[in-house]
Coordinates of C-alpha atoms and ligand atoms in Angstrom, one line a residue:
M764 CA -64.2 40.5 -70.2
S765 CA -60.8 40.0 -68.7
K766 CA -59.8 38.2 -65.4
T767 CA -59.1 40.4 -62.4
F768 CA -57.6 40.0 -58.9
L769 CA -58.9 41.8 -55.9
I770 CA -56.1 42.0 -53.2
D771 CA -57.8 43.0 -50.0
T772 CA -54.8 44.2 -47.9
T773 CA -57.0 44.7 -44.9
R774 CA -57.1 40.9 -44.5
C775 CA -53.4 40.2 -45.1
T776 CA -51.4 38.7 -42.3
A777 CA -48.1 38.7 -44.2
C778 CA -47.8 34.9 -43.9
R779 CA -46.0 35.0 -47.3
G780 CA -47.8 31.9 -48.5
C781 CA -48.5 33.6 -51.8
Q782 CA -44.9 34.6 -52.3
L783 CA -43.8 31.0 -51.8
A784 CA -46.5 29.4 -53.9
C785 CA -45.4 31.6 -56.8
K786 CA -41.8 30.4 -56.4
E787 CA -42.9 26.8 -56.2
W788 CA -45.2 26.9 -59.2
Y789 CA -42.6 28.4 -61.4
E790 CA -39.7 26.5 -59.8
L791 CA -37.9 29.8 -59.1
P792 CA -34.6 29.3 -57.1
A793 CA -33.9 30.8 -53.7
N794 CA -32.1 34.1 -53.3
K795 CA -29.2 34.6 -51.0
T796 CA -30.4 37.3 -48.6
F797 CA -29.2 39.2 -45.5
Q798 CA -30.9 40.6 -42.5
T799 CA -31.6 44.2 -43.3
G800 CA -33.6 45.1 -40.2
T801 CA -37.0 44.3 -41.7
H802 CA -39.2 41.2 -42.0
Q803 CA -39.5 41.9 -45.7
N804 CA -37.4 39.3 -47.5
P805 CA -36.0 39.5 -50.1
P806 CA -35.6 43.3 -50.1
D807 CA -37.2 43.8 -53.6
L808 CA -38.8 42.1 -56.5
N809 CA -36.2 40.2 -58.6
P810 CA -36.0 37.6 -61.3
N811 CA -36.7 34.8 -58.8
N812 CA -39.6 36.6 -57.0
Y813 CA -42.5 37.6 -59.2
K814 CA -44.4 38.3 -56.0
L815 CA -43.1 40.1 -52.9
V816 CA -45.0 40.8 -49.6
R817 CA -43.8 44.3 -48.7
F818 CA -43.7 45.3 -45.0
S819 CA -43.8 48.9 -43.9
E820 CA -44.0 50.1 -40.3
H821 CA -45.2 53.6 -39.2
L822 CA -45.5 55.3 -35.8
I823 CA -49.0 56.6 -35.8
G824 CA -49.8 58.5 -32.6
D825 CA -48.1 56.4 -29.9
K826 CA -48.7 53.1 -31.8
V827 CA -46.5 51.2 -34.3
E828 CA -48.7 50.1 -37.2
W829 CA -47.7 47.4 -39.8
Y830 CA -48.8 47.7 -43.4
F831 CA -48.6 44.7 -45.7
F832 CA -48.6 44.9 -49.5
P833 CA -48.4 41.7 -51.6
D834 CA -46.8 43.3 -54.7
Q835 CA -47.0 42.0 -58.2
C836 CA -47.6 43.1 -61.8
R837 CA -51.0 44.9 -62.2
H838 CA -51.8 43.5 -65.7
C839 CA -52.7 47.0 -66.8
L840 CA -55.7 47.3 -69.2
N841 CA -53.5 49.5 -71.6
P842 CA -50.0 48.4 -70.5
P843 CA -47.4 51.1 -70.8
C844 CA -44.7 48.4 -70.8
Q845 CA -46.1 47.1 -74.0
G846 CA -46.3 50.5 -75.5
A847 CA -42.7 51.2 -74.7
A848 CA -41.5 47.7 -75.8
D849 CA -43.3 48.0 -79.1
T850 CA -41.2 51.0 -80.0
L851 CA -38.1 48.7 -79.7
I852 CA -39.1 45.1 -80.7
E853 CA -42.7 44.2 -81.6
G854 CA -43.9 41.2 -79.6
A855 CA -41.5 41.4 -76.7
V856 CA -44.6 42.2 -74.5
I857 CA -48.0 40.8 -75.4
Q858 CA -51.4 40.8 -73.8
D859 CA -53.6 37.7 -73.8
E860 CA -57.0 38.7 -75.2
A861 CA -59.0 36.1 -73.2
T862 CA -57.6 36.9 -69.8
G863 CA -55.9 40.3 -70.1
A864 CA -52.6 38.8 -68.8
V865 CA -49.6 40.9 -69.9
I866 CA -46.7 38.6 -70.8
F867 CA -43.0 39.3 -71.5
T868 CA -42.0 36.9 -74.3
E869 CA -38.7 35.3 -75.3
K870 CA -38.3 38.2 -77.7
S871 CA -37.6 40.4 -74.7
A872 CA -34.2 38.8 -74.4
K873 CA -33.2 40.7 -77.5
L874 CA -33.6 44.0 -75.7
S875 CA -30.3 45.6 -74.5
K876 CA -29.9 46.7 -70.9
D877 CA -30.7 50.3 -71.9
D878 CA -33.8 49.1 -73.8
F879 CA -34.9 47.2 -70.7
E880 CA -34.4 50.3 -68.5
Y881 CA -36.6 52.2 -71.0
V882 CA -39.4 49.6 -70.6
R883 CA -38.9 49.4 -66.8
E884 CA -39.3 53.2 -66.5
S885 CA -42.5 53.1 -68.4
C886 CA -44.2 51.0 -65.7
P887 CA -46.0 53.1 -63.2
Y888 CA -45.6 50.4 -60.6
N889 CA -41.9 49.6 -61.0
I890 CA -42.5 45.9 -61.8
P891 CA -40.3 44.7 -64.7
R892 CA -37.0 42.9 -63.8
R893 CA -34.3 41.5 -66.0
D894 CA -32.9 38.0 -65.7
E895 CA -29.2 38.7 -66.3
K896 CA -28.5 35.0 -67.3
S897 CA -31.1 34.8 -70.1
G898 CA -31.5 38.5 -70.8
R899 CA -35.3 38.1 -70.6
M900 CA -37.6 40.5 -68.8
V901 CA -39.6 38.8 -66.1
K902 CA -42.5 39.4 -63.8
C903 CA -45.9 37.8 -62.7
V904 CA -47.6 36.1 -65.6
M905 CA -51.0 35.8 -64.0
C906 CA -50.4 32.1 -63.8
I907 CA -51.7 31.9 -67.3
D908 CA -50.9 28.2 -67.6
R909 CA -53.1 27.5 -64.6
V910 CA -55.9 29.9 -65.6
Q911 CA -56.1 28.5 -69.1
A912 CA -56.5 25.1 -67.5
G913 CA -59.5 26.3 -65.4
M914 CA -57.5 26.8 -62.1
V915 CA -57.0 30.0 -60.1
P916 CA -53.4 31.5 -59.8
A917 CA -51.2 29.7 -57.3
C918 CA -51.0 32.8 -55.0
V919 CA -54.8 32.9 -54.8
K920 CA -55.1 29.2 -54.2
V921 CA -52.9 29.2 -51.1
C922 CA -54.0 32.5 -49.4
P923 CA -55.7 31.5 -46.1
T924 CA -57.3 34.8 -45.3
G925 CA -59.3 35.9 -48.3
T926 CA -56.9 38.6 -49.2
M927 CA -56.3 37.2 -52.7
N928 CA -59.4 36.9 -54.9
F929 CA -59.6 36.1 -58.6
G930 CA -62.4 35.9 -61.1
E931 CA -64.3 37.7 -63.9
R932 CA -63.6 41.5 -64.0
D933 CA -67.2 42.6 -63.3
E934 CA -67.5 40.2 -60.3
M935 CA -64.2 41.4 -58.8
L936 CA -65.2 45.1 -59.3
A937 CA -68.5 44.4 -57.5
L938 CA -66.7 42.6 -54.7
A939 CA -64.2 45.4 -54.4
E940 CA -66.9 48.1 -54.0
K941 CA -68.7 45.9 -51.5
R942 CA -65.6 45.3 -49.4
L943 CA -64.6 49.0 -49.7
A944 CA -68.0 50.1 -48.3
K945 CA -67.5 47.8 -45.3
V946 CA -63.9 48.7 -44.6
R947 CA -64.7 52.5 -44.8
E948 CA -67.0 52.0 -41.7
T949 CA -63.9 51.8 -39.6
H950 CA -61.2 53.1 -42.0
P951 CA -62.4 56.4 -43.6
D952 CA -59.3 56.7 -45.8
A953 CA -59.7 53.3 -47.4
M954 CA -59.5 53.2 -51.2
L955 CA -59.2 51.1 -54.3
A956 CA -55.9 51.5 -56.2
D957 CA -56.5 52.5 -59.8
P958 CA -59.4 50.1 -60.3
Y959 CA -60.3 51.2 -63.8
D960 CA -56.7 51.0 -65.1
V961 CA -55.6 47.6 -64.0
N962 CA -56.6 44.0 -63.6
V963 CA -55.0 43.6 -60.2
I964 CA -57.0 45.9 -57.8
Y965 CA -55.8 46.6 -54.3
L966 CA -58.1 47.5 -51.5
L967 CA -56.0 49.7 -49.2
G968 CA -57.2 50.5 -45.6
D969 CA -55.2 53.7 -45.4
K970 CA -53.3 56.3 -47.5
P971 CA -51.4 54.6 -50.4
E972 CA -47.9 56.0 -49.5
R973 CA -48.0 54.1 -46.2
Y974 CA -47.9 50.8 -48.0
H975 CA -45.3 51.3 -50.8
E976 CA -44.1 54.2 -52.9
H977 CA -45.5 52.5 -56.1
S978 CA -48.8 51.2 -54.6
V979 CA -50.8 53.5 -56.9
A980 CA -49.8 55.0 -60.3
S981 CA -50.4 58.5 -59.1
A982 CA -47.6 58.1 -56.6
T983 CA -45.2 58.0 -59.5
P984 CA -44.7 61.4 -61.3
M985 CA -45.7 60.8 -65.0
N986 CA -42.4 61.1 -66.9
R987 CA -41.9 61.5 -70.6
K988 CA -41.4 57.8 -71.1
N989 CA -44.5 56.4 -69.4
L990 CA -46.6 59.3 -70.8
F991 CA -45.4 58.4 -74.3
A992 CA -45.9 54.7 -73.8
T993 CA -49.4 55.1 -72.4
V994 CA -50.5 57.3 -75.2
R995 CA -49.0 55.0 -77.8
S996 CA -50.6 51.9 -76.2
A997 CA -54.0 53.6 -76.1
V998 CA -53.9 54.7 -79.8
G999 CA -52.1 51.6 -81.1
Ligands
LIG1191 FE1 -51.2 38.0 -47.3 FE2 -52.6 35.9 -48.3 FE3 -50.1 36.4 -49.1 FE4 -50.5 35.4 -46.6 S1 -51.0 34.4 -48.6 S2 -49.1 37.1 -47.3 S3 -52.4 36.5 -46.1 S4 -51.9 37.8 -49.4
LIG1192 FE1 -46.6 46.3 -67.5 FE2 -46.0 47.4 -65.2 FE3 -48.6 47.4 -66.0 FE4 -47.3 45.1 -65.3 S1 -47.8 46.8 -64.0 S2 -48.6 45.4 -67.1 S3 -45.2 45.5 -66.0 S4 -46.9 48.5 -67.0
LIG1193 FE1 -47.0 34.4 -59.2 FE2 -49.0 33.4 -60.5 FE3 -49.5 35.0 -58.4 FE4 -48.5 36.1 -60.6 S1 -50.5 35.1 -60.4 S2 -47.8 36.4 -58.5 S3 -47.2 34.4 -61.4 S4 -48.5 33.0 -58.4

């Protein structure tokens, strides 16, 4: 049984503690950023941000509503990125059996820029990024060093609102269903994002496209690359 996150976005205040905790734990340097007219900062996931709290605002009726989405790798049960990478270099992407964590290894530095694009396009959630200095592919690693030492991931540890939850998969699925039932009392469109495909389950209080274009896999049209990678990963 793998480890699973439940990210209950209905509780997120966008304090960005999780984003900073991730940077601190992995000693990721700051980015030079600019005001782009939004509180979201930096503008996108990048080699120095494995986690990014996304901000979206929508005019609904006569009210402006904020939607917060703490984005990270979903640690897919059958990772398309691994299926795609295996066609290029075996072992560039691995999955830890005990936790389900999907890890990009040092071998990923041997992938060319075109190879990296191929792997990135296989991801239904647009997660992989390339560190141009080392050539390595990078993303959230489920804090596997902490988890193997019996600790929870840094982003879960610091979250002050109960948005970030982590534990055994069956426990997190049960918690997700329980919270969904409660949230639906006031938010009828609430849903769980791809709960049976991933180990990072989001509880959304509204339609997925209001949060982020890649909040659910179905928001991404299945192209030839991720279809091939998914099939290969499932049979391999
Ligand atoms: Fe949201 Fe928790 Fe992250 Fe703060 S620490 S932005 S409440 S998920
Ligand atoms: Fe790979 Fe993307 Fe799934 Fe993460 S979310 S395991 S990068 S396919
Ligand atoms: Fe960062 Fe660890 Fe959270 Fe992944 S699990 S986003 S590596 S703090």
